[in-house]
PDB file of N, CA and C and ligand atoms in Angstrom:
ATOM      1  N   UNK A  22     -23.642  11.701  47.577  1.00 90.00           N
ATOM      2  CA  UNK A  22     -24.412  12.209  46.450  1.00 90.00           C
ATOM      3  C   UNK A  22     -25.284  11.075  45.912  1.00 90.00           C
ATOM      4  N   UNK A  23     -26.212  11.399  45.504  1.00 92.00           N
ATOM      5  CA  UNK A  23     -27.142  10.408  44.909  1.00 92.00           C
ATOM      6  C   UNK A  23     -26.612   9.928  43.700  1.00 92.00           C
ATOM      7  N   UNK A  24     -27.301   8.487  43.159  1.00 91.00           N
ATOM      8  CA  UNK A  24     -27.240   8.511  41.854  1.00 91.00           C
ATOM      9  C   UNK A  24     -28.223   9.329  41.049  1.00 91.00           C
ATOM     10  N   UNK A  25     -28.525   9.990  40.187  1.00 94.00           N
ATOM     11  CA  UNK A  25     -28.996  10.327  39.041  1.00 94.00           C
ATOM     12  C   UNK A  25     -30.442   9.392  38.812  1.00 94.00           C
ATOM     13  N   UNK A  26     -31.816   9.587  38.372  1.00 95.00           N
ATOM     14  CA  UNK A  26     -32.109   8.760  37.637  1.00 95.00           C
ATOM     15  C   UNK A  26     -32.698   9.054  36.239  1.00 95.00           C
ATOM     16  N   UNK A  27     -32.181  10.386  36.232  1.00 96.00           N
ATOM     17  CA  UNK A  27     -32.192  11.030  34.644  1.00 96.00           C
ATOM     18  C   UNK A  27     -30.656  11.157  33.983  1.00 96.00           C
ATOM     19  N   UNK A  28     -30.327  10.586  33.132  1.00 97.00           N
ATOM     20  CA  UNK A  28     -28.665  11.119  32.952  1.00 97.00           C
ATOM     21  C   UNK A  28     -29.085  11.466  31.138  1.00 97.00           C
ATOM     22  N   UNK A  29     -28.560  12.553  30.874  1.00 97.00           N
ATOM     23  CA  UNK A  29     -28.599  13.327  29.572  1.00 97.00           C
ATOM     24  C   UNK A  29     -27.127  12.936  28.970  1.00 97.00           C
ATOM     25  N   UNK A  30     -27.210  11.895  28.066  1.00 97.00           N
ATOM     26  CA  UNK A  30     -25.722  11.717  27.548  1.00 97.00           C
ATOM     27  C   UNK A  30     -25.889  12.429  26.309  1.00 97.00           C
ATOM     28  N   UNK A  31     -24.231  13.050  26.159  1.00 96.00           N
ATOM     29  CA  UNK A  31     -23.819  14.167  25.552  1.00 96.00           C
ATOM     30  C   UNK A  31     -23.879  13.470  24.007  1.00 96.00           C
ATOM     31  N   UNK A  32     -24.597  13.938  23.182  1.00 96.00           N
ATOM     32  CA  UNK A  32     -24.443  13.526  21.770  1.00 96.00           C
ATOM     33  C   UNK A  32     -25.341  12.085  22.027  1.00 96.00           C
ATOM     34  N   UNK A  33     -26.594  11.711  22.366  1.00 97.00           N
ATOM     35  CA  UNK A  33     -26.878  10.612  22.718  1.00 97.00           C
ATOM     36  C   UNK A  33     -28.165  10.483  23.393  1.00 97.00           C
ATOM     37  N   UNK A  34     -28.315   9.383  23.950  1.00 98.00           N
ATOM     38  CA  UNK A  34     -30.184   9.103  24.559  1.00 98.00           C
ATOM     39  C   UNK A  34     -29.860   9.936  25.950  1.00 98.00           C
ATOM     40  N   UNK A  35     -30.965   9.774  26.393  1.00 97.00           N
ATOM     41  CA  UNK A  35     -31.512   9.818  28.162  1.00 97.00           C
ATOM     42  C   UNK A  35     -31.550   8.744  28.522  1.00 97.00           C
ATOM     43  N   UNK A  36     -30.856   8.374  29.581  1.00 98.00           N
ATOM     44  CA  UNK A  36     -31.312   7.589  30.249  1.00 98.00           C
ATOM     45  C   UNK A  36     -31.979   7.612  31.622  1.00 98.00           C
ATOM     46  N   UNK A  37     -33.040   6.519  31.626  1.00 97.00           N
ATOM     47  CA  UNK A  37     -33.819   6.365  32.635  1.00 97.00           C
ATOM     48  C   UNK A  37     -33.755   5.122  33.522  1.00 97.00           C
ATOM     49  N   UNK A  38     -33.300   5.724  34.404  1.00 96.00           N
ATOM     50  CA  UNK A  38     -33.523   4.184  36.082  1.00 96.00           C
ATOM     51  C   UNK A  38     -34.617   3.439  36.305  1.00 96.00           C
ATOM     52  N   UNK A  39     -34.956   2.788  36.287  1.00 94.00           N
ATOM     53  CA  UNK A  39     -35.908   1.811  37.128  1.00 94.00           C
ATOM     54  C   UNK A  39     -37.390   2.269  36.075  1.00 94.00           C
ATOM     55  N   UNK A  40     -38.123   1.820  36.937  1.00 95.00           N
ATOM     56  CA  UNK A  40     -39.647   1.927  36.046  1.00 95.00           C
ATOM     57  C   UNK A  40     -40.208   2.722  35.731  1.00 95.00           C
ATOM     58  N   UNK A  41     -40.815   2.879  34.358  1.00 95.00           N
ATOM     59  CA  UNK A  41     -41.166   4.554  33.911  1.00 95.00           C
ATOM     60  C   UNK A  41     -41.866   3.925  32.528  1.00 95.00           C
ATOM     61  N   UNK A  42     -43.413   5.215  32.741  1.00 96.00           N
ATOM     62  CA  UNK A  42     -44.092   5.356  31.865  1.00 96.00           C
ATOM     63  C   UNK A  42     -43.933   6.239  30.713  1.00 96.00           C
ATOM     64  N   UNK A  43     -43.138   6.182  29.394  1.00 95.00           N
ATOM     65  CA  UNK A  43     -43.384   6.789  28.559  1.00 95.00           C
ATOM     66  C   UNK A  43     -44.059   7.242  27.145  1.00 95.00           C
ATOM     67  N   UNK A  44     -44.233   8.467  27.543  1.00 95.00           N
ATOM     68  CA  UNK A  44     -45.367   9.257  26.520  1.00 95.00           C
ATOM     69  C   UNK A  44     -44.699   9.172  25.224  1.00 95.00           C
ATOM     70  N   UNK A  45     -44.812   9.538  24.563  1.00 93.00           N
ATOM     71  CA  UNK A  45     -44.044   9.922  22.413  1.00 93.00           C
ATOM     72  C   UNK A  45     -44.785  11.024  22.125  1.00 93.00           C
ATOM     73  N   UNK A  46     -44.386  11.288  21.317  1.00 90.00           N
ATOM     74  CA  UNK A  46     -45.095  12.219  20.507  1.00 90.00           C
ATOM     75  C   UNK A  46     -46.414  12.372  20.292  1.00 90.00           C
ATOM     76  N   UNK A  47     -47.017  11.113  19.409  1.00 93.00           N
ATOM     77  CA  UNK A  47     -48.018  10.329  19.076  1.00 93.00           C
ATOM     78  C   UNK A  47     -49.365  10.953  19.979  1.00 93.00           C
ATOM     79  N   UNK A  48     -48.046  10.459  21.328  1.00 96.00           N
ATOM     80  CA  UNK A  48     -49.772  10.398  22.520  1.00 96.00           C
ATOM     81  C   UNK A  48     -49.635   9.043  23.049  1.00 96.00           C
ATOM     82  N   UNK A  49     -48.802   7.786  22.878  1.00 97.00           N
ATOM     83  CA  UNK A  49     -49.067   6.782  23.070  1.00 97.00           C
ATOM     84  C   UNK A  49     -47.607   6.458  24.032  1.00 97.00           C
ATOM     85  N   UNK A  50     -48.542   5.710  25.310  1.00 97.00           N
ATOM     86  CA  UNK A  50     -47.321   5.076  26.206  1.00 97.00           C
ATOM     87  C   UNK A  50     -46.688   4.126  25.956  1.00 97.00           C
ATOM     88  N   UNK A  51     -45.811   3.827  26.471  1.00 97.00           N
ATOM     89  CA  UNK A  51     -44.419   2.392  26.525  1.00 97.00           C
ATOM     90  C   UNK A  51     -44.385   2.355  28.179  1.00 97.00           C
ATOM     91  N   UNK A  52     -44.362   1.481  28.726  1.00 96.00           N
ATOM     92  CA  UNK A  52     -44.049   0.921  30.126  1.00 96.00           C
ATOM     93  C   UNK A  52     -42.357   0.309  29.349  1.00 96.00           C
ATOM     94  N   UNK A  53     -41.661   0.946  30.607  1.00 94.00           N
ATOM     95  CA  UNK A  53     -40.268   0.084  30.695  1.00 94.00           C
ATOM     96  C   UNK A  53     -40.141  -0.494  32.288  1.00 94.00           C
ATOM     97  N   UNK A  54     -39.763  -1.556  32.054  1.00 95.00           N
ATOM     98  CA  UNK A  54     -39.165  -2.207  33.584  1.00 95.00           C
ATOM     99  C   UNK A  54     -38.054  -2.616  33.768  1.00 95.00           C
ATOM    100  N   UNK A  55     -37.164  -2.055  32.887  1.00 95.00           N
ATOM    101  CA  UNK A  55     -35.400  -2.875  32.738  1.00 95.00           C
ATOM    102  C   UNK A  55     -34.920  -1.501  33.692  1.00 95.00           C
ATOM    103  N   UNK A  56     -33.968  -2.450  33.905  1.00 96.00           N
ATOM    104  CA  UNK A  56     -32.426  -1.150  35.177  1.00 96.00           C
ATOM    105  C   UNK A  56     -32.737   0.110  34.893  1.00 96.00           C
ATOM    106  N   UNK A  57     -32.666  -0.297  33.257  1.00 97.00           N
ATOM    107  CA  UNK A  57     -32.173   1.148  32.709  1.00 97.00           C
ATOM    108  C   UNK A  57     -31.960   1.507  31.225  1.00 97.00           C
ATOM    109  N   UNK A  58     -33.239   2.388  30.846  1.00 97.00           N
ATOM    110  CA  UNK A  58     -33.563   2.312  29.630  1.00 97.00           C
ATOM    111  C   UNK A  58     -33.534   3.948  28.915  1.00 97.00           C
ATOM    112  N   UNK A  59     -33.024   3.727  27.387  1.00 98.00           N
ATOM    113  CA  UNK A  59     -32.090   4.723  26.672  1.00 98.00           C
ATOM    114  C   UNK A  59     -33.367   5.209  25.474  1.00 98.00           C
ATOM    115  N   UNK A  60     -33.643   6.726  26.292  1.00 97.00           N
ATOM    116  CA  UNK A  60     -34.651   7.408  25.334  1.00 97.00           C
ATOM    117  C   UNK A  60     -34.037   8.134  24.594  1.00 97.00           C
ATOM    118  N   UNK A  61     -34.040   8.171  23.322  1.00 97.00           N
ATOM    119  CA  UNK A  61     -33.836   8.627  21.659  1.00 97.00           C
ATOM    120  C   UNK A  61     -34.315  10.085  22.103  1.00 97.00           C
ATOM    121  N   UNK A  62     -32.834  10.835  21.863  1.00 97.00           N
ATOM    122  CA  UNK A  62     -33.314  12.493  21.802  1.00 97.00           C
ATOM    123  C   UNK A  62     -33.052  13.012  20.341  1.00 97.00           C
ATOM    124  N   UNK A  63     -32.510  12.344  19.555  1.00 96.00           N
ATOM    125  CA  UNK A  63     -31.992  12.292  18.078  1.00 96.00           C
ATOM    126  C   UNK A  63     -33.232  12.206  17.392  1.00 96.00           C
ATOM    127  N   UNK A  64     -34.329  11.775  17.593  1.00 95.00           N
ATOM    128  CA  UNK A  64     -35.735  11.485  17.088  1.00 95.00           C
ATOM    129  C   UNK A  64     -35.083  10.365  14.958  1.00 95.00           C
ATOM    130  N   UNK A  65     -34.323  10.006  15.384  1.00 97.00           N
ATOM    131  CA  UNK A  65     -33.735   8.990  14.130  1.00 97.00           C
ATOM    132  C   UNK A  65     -33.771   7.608  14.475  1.00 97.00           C
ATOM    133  N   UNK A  66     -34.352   7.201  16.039  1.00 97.00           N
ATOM    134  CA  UNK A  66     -34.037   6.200  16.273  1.00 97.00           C
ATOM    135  C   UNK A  66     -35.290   5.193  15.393  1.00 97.00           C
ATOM    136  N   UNK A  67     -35.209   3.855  14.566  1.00 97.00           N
ATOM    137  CA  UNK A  67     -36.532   2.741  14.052  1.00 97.00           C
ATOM    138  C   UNK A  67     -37.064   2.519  15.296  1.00 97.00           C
ATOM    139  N   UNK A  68     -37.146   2.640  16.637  1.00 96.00           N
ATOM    140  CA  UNK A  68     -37.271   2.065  17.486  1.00 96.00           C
ATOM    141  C   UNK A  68     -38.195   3.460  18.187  1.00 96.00           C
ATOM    142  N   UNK A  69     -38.590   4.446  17.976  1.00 95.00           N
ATOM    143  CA  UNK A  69     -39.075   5.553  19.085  1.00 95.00           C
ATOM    144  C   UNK A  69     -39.512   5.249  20.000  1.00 95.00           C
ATOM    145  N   UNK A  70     -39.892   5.039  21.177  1.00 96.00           N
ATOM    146  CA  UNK A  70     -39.205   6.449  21.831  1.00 96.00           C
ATOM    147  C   UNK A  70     -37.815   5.906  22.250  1.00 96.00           C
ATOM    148  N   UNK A  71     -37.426   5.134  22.243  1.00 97.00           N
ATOM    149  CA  UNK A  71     -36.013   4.129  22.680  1.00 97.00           C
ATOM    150  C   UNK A  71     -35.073   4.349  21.501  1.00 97.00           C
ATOM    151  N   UNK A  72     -33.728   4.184  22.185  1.00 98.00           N
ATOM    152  CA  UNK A  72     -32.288   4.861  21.084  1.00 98.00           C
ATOM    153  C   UNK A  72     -31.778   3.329  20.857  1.00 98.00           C
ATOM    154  N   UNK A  73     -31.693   3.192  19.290  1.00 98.00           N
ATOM    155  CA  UNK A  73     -31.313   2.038  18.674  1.00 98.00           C
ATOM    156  C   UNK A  73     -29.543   2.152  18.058  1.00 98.00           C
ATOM    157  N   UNK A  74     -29.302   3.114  18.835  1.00 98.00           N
ATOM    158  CA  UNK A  74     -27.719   3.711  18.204  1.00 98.00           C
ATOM    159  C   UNK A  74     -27.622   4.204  17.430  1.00 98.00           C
ATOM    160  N   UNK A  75     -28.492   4.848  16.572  1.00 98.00           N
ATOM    161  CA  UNK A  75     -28.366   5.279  15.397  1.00 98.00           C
ATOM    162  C   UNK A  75     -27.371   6.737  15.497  1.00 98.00           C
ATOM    163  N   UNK A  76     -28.204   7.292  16.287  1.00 97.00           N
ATOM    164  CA  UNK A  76     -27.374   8.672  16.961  1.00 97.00           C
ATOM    165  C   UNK A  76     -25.669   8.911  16.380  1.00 97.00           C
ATOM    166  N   UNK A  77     -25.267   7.736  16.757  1.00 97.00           N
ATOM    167  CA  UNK A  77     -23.842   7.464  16.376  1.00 97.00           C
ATOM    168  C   UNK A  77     -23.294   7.786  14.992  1.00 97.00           C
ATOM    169  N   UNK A  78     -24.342   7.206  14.069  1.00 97.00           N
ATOM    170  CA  UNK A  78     -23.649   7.887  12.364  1.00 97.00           C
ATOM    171  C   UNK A  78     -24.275   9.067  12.457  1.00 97.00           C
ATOM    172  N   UNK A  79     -24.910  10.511  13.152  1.00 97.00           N
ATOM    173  CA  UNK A  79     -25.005  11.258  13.131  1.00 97.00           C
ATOM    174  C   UNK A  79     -23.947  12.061  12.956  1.00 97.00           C
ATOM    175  N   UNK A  80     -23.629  13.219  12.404  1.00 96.00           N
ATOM    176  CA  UNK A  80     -22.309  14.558  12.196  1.00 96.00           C
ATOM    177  C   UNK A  80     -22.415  15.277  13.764  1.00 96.00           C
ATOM    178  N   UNK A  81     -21.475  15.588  14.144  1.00 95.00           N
ATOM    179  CA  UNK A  81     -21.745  15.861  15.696  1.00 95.00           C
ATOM    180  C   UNK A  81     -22.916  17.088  15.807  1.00 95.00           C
ATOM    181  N   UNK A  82     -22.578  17.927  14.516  1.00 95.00           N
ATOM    182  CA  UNK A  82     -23.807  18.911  14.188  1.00 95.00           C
ATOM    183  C   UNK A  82     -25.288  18.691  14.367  1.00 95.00           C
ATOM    184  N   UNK A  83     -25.594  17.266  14.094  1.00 93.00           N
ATOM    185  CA  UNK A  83     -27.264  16.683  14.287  1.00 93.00           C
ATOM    186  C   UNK A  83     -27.174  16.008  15.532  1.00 93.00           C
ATOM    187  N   UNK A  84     -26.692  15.828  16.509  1.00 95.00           N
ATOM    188  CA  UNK A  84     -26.785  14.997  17.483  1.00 95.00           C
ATOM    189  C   UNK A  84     -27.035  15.920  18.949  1.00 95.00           C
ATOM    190  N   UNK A  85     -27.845  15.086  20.022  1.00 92.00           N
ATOM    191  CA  UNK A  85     -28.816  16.039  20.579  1.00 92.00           C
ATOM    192  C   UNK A  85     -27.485  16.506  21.869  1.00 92.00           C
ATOM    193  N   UNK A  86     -27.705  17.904  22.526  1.00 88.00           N
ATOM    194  CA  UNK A  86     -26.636  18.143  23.163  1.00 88.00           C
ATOM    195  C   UNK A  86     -27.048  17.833  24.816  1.00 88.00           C
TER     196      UNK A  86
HETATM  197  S1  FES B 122     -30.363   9.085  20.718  1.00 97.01           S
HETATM  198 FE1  FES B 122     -29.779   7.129  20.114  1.00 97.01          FE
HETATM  199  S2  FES B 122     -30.854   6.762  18.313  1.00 97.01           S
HETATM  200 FE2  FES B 122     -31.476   8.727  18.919  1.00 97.01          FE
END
């Protein structure tokens, strides 16, 4: 089986494998080049489009499924 290079964590970011251009909301890109980098589905993260942990003091009720 392959690895994954989208993984949807439960209550938590996306993560993404290897190199990737991302869009925001805005309209405006981010280049990532790390292993493996954690996109904010909580939209709470100071950091958009990237998950700064915040997710975590979320009520399991606000947190993305
Ligand atoms: S998913 Fe982690 S801060 Fe939003």
């Amino acid at each position: 089986m392959r690895t994954p290079d989208v993984v949807l964590c439960p209550g938590g970011p996306m993560l993404l494998r290897g190199d990737h251009v991302v869009q925001d909301a805005e309209g405006r890109t981010h280049e990532t080049r790390r292993p493996v980098s954690a996109i904010c589905r909580c939209l709470r993260s100071a950091e958009l489009p990237w998950c700064d942990g915040t997710h975590v003091l979320l009520p399991d009720e606000r947190r993305p499924r």
